Short mmCIF file of C-alpha atoms in Angstrom, two decimals:
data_model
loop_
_atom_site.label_atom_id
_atom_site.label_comp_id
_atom_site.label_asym_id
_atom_site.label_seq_id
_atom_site.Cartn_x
_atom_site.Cartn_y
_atom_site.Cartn_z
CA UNK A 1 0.00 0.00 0.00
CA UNK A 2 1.11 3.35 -0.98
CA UNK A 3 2.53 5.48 2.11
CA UNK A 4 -0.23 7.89 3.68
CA UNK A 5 1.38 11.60 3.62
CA UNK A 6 1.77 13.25 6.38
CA UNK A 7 -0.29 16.50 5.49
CA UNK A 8 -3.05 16.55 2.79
CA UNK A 9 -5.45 14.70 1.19
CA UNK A 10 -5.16 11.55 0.15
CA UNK A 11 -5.54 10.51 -3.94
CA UNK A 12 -8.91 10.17 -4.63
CA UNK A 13 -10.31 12.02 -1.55
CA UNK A 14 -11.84 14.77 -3.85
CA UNK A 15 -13.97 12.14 -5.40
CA UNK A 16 -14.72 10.22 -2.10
CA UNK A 17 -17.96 10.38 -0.61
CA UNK A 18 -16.58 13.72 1.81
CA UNK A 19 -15.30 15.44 -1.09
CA UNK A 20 -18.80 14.59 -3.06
CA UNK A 21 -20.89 15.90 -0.69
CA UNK A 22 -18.67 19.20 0.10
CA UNK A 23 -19.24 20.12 -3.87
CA UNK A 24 -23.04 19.82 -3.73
CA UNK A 25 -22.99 21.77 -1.25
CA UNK A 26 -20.71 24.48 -2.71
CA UNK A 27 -22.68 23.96 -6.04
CA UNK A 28 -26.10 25.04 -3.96
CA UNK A 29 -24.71 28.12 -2.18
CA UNK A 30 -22.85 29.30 -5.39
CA UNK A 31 -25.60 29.32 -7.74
CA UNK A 32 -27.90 30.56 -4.63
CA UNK A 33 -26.18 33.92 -5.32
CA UNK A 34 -27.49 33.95 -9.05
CA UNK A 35 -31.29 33.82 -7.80
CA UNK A 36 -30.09 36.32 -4.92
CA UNK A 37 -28.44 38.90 -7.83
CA UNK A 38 -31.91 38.37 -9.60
CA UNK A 39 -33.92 39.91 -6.89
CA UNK A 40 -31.40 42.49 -6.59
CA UNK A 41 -32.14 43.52 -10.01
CA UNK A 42 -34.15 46.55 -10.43
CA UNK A 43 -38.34 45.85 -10.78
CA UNK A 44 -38.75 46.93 -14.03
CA UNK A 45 -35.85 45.78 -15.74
CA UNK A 46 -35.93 42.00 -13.33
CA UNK A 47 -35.77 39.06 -15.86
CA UNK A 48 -38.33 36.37 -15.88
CA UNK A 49 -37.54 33.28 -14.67
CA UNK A 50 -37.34 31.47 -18.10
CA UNK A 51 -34.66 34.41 -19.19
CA UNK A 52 -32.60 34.10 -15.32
CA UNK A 53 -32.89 30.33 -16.24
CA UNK A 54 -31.31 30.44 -19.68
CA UNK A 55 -28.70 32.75 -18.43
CA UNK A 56 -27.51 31.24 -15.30
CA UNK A 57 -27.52 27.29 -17.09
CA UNK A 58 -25.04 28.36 -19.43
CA UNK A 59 -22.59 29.66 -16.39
CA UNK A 60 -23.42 26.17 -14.80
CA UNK A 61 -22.72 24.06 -17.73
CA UNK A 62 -19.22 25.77 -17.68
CA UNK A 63 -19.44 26.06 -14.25
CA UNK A 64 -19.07 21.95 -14.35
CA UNK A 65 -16.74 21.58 -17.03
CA UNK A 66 -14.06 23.88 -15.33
CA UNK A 67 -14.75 22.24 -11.97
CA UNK A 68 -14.44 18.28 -13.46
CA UNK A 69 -11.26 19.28 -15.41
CA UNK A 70 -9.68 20.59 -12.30
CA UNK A 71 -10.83 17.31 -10.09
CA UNK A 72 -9.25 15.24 -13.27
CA UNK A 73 -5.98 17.22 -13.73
CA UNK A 74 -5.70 17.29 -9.47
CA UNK A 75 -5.72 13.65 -9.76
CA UNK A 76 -3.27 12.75 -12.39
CA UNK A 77 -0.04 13.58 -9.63
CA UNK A 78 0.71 11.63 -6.98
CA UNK A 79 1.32 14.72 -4.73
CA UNK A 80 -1.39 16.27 -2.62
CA UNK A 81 -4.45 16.83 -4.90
CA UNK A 82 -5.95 19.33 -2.90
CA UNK A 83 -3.21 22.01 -3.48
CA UNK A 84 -2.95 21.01 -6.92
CA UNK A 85 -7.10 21.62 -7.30
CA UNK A 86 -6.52 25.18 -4.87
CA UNK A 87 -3.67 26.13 -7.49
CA UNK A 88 -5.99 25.72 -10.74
CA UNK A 89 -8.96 27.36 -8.84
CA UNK A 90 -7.03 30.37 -7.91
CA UNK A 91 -5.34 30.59 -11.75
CA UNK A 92 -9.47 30.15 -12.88
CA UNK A 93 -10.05 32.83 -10.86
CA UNK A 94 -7.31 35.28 -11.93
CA UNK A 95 -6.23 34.78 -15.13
CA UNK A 96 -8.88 32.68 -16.23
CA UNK A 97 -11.37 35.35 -15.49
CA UNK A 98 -9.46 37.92 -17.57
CA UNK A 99 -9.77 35.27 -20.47
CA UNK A 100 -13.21 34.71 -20.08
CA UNK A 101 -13.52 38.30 -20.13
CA UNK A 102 -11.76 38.77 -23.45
CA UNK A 103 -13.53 35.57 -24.64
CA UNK A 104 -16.92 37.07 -24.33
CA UNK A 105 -16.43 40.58 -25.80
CA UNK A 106 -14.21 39.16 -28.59
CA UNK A 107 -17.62 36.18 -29.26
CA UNK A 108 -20.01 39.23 -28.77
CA UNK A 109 -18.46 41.22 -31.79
CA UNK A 110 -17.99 38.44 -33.90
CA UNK A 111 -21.71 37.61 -33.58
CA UNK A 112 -22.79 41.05 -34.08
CA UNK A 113 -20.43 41.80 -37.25
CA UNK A 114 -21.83 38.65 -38.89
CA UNK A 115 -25.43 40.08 -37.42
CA UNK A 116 -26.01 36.47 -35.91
CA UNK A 117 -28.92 37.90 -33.46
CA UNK A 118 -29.73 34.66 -31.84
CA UNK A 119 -25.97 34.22 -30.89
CA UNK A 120 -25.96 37.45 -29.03
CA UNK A 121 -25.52 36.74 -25.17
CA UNK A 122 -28.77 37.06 -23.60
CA UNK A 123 -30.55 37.78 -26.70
CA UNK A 124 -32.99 34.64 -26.91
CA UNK A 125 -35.84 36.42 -29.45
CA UNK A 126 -39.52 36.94 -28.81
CA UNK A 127 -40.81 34.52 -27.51
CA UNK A 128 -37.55 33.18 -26.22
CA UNK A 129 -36.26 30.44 -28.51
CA UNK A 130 -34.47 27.26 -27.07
CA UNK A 131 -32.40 26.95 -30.22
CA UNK A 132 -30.85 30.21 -29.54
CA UNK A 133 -29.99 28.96 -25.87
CA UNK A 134 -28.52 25.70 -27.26
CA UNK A 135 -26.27 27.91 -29.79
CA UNK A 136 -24.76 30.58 -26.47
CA UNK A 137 -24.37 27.02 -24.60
CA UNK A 138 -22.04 25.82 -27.14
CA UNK A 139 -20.40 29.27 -27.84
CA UNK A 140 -19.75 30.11 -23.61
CA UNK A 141 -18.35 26.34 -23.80
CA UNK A 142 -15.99 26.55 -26.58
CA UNK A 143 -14.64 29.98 -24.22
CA UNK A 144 -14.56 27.82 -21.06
CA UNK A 145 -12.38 24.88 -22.97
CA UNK A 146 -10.14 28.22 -24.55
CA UNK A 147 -9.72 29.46 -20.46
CA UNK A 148 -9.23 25.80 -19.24
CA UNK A 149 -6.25 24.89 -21.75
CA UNK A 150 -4.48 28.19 -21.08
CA UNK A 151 -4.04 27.95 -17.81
CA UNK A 152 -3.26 23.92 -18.43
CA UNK A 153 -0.57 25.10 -20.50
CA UNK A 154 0.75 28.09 -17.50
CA UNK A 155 0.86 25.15 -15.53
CA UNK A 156 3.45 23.59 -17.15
CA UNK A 157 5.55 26.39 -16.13
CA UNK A 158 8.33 24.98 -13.52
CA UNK A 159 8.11 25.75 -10.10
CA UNK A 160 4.17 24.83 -9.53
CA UNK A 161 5.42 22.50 -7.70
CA UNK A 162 7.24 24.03 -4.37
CA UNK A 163 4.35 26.31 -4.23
CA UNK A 164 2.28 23.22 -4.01
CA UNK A 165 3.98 21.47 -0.97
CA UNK A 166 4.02 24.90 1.05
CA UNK A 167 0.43 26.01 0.01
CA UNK A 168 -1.31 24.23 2.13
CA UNK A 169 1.46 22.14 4.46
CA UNK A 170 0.61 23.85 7.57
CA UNK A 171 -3.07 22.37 7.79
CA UNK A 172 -2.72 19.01 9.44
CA UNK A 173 -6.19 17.96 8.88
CA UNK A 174 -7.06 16.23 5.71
CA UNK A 175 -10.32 16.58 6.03
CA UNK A 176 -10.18 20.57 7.10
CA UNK A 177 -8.26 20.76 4.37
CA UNK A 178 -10.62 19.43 1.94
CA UNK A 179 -13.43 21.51 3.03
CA UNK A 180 -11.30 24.62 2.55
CA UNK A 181 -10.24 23.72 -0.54
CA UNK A 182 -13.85 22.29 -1.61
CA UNK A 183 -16.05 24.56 -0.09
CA UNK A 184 -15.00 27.51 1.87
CA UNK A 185 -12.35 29.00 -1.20
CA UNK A 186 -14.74 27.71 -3.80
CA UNK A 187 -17.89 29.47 -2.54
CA UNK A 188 -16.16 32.94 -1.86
CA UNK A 189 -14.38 33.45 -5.49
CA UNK A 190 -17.53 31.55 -6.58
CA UNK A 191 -19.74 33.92 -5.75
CA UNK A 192 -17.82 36.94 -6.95
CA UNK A 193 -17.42 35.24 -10.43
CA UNK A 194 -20.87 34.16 -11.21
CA UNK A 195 -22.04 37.79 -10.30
CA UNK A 196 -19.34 39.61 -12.89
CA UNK A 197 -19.90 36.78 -15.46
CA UNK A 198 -23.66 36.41 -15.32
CA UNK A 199 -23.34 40.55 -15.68
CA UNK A 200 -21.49 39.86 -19.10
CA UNK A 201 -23.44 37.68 -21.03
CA UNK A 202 -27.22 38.73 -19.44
CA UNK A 203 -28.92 41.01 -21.55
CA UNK A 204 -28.01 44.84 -21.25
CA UNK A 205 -31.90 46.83 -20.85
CA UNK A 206 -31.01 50.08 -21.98
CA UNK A 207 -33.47 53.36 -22.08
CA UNK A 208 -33.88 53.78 -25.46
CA UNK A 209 -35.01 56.96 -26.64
CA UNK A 210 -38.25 57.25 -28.21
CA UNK A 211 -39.65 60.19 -31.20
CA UNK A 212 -42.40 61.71 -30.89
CA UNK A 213 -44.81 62.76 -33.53
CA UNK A 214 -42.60 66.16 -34.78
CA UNK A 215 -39.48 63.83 -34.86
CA UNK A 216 -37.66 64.93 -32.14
CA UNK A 217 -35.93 62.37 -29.86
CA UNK A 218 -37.22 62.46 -26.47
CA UNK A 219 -35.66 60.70 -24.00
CA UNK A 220 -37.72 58.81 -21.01
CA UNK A 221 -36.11 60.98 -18.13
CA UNK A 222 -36.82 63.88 -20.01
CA UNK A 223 -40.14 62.86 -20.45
CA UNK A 224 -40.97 62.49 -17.40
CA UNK A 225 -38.96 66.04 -16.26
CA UNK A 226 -41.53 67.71 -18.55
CA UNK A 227 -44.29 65.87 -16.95
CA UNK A 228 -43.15 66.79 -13.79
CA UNK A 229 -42.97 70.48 -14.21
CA UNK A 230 -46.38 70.69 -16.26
CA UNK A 231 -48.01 69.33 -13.20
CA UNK A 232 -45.95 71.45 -10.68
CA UNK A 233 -47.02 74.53 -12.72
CA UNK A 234 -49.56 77.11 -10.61
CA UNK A 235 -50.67 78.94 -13.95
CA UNK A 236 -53.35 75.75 -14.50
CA UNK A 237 -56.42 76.71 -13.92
CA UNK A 238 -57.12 79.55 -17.14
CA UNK A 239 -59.18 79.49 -19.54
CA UNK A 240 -58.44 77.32 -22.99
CA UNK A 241 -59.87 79.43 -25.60
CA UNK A 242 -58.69 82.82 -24.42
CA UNK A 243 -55.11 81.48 -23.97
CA UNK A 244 -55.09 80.52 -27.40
CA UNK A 245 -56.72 83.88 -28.73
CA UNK A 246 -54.49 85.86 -27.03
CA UNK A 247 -51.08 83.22 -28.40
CA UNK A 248 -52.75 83.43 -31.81
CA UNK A 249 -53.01 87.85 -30.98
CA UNK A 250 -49.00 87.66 -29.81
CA UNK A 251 -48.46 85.81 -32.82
CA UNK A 252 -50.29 88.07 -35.05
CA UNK A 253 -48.25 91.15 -33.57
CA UNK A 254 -45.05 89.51 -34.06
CA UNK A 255 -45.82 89.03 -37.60
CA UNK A 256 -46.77 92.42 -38.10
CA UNK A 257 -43.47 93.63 -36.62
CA UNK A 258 -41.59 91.17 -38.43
CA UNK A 259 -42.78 92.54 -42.02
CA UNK A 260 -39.80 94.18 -43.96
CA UNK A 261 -40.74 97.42 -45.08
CA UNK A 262 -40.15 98.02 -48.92
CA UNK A 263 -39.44 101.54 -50.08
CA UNK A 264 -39.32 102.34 -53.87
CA UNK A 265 -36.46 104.90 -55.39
CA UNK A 266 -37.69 105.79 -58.78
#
């Protein structure tokens, strides 16, 4: 039998029935703060549950394949897998949020120069079509396998591995251990992440401005600014048909004075 080590957890202990139960957990309080950043939404521009449900899925699908790629690659070395997971996590987290970052806008303007609407992040047509979900699935995937083999490849990089033996030496606990590593680290940078990334790819709802019948853009705040000062106004209570005899009088006078006068020289 292979020798126990004397700090860490064991191989395999990430997929063991501990290390199972420790990422449902983490997977429930994570995506608890995408239903949580839903209510915190503004009333009028909140997203219906269909909408939150087709944007938050396609965080979880990737969600998945990032975690499952880091269990796999943790397990491949014969050192302590838990500092090897807390190494990749913290790189996902750093780096590989920058390059998420870049993957999205750089996706987003590729789907808007080739005007492919349904591909736009968040953008799911009216009524919302599954076949445009399907399509940003695959798309936020193909990012998440971009982010995953860059930082596979920065972690070929020499010296990994003394950072890995004094990470996390000074816990003596293998199982305190794992549920910092599987839960408590996780669920902090978690959070954080699914907030800035579900703000990427969810649809932006702008104020758009609106014309009104002369052609002039009018804006909804400055809509409402009229409104407000109309109302506010004490001059309300005249009468209709003498205001606009004595505008159409004012007029009239202006007119008048506005006339060039024409003198003829013979």
């Amino acid at each position: 039998a292979a020798p126990r080590p004397a700090h860490g957890c064991g191989s395999g202990a990430l997929l063991g029935r501990f290390g199972v139960l420790l990422q449902a957990l983490l997977a429930l309080c994570a995506f608890s703060t995408l239903m949580l950043k839903r209510f915190k939404e503004p009333k009028a521009e909140r997203r219906p549950w269909r909408i939150w449900f087709y944007d938050t899925s396609k965080q979880a699908i990737g969600a998945l394949f990032i975690h499952f790629a880091n269990v796999f690659l943790s397990d491949l070395t014969e050192e302590d897998p838990c500092s090897l997971y807390l190494i990749n996590f913290i790189l996902d987290a750093t780096l590989g949020m920058l390059l998420i970052w870049l993957g999205v806008k750089v996706v987003s303007w590729i789907v808007q120069h080739k005007k492919y609407t349904y591909l736009v992040f968040g953008e799911y047509g009216d009524p919302p079509q599954a076949a445009a979900w399907i399509g940003q699935c695959i798309l936020y995937l193909l990012i998440m396998v971009f982010e995953k083999t860059v930082i596979s490849l920065v972690l070929l990089i020499p010296g990994w591995t003394k950072l890995q033996q004094i990470l996390l030496g000074y816990i003596p606990s293998p199982q305190l251990e794992l549920v910092l590593v599987m839960f408590v680290v996780p669920f902090i940078v978690n959070a954080i992440m699914f907030w800035v990334v579900d703000s990427l790819i969810m649809r932006k709802y702008k104020q758009k401005d609106t014309l009104d019948i002369n052609g002039s853009i009018e804006t909804p705040r400055a809509r409402r600014t009229e409104e407000s000062q109309v109302l506010l106004s004490p001059d309300m209570d005249f009468d209709q048909s003498e205001s606009d005899q004595d505008i159409s009088g004012l007029r009239g006078t202006n007119q008048k004075m506005k006339q060039p006068s024409y003198q003829v020289v013979i």
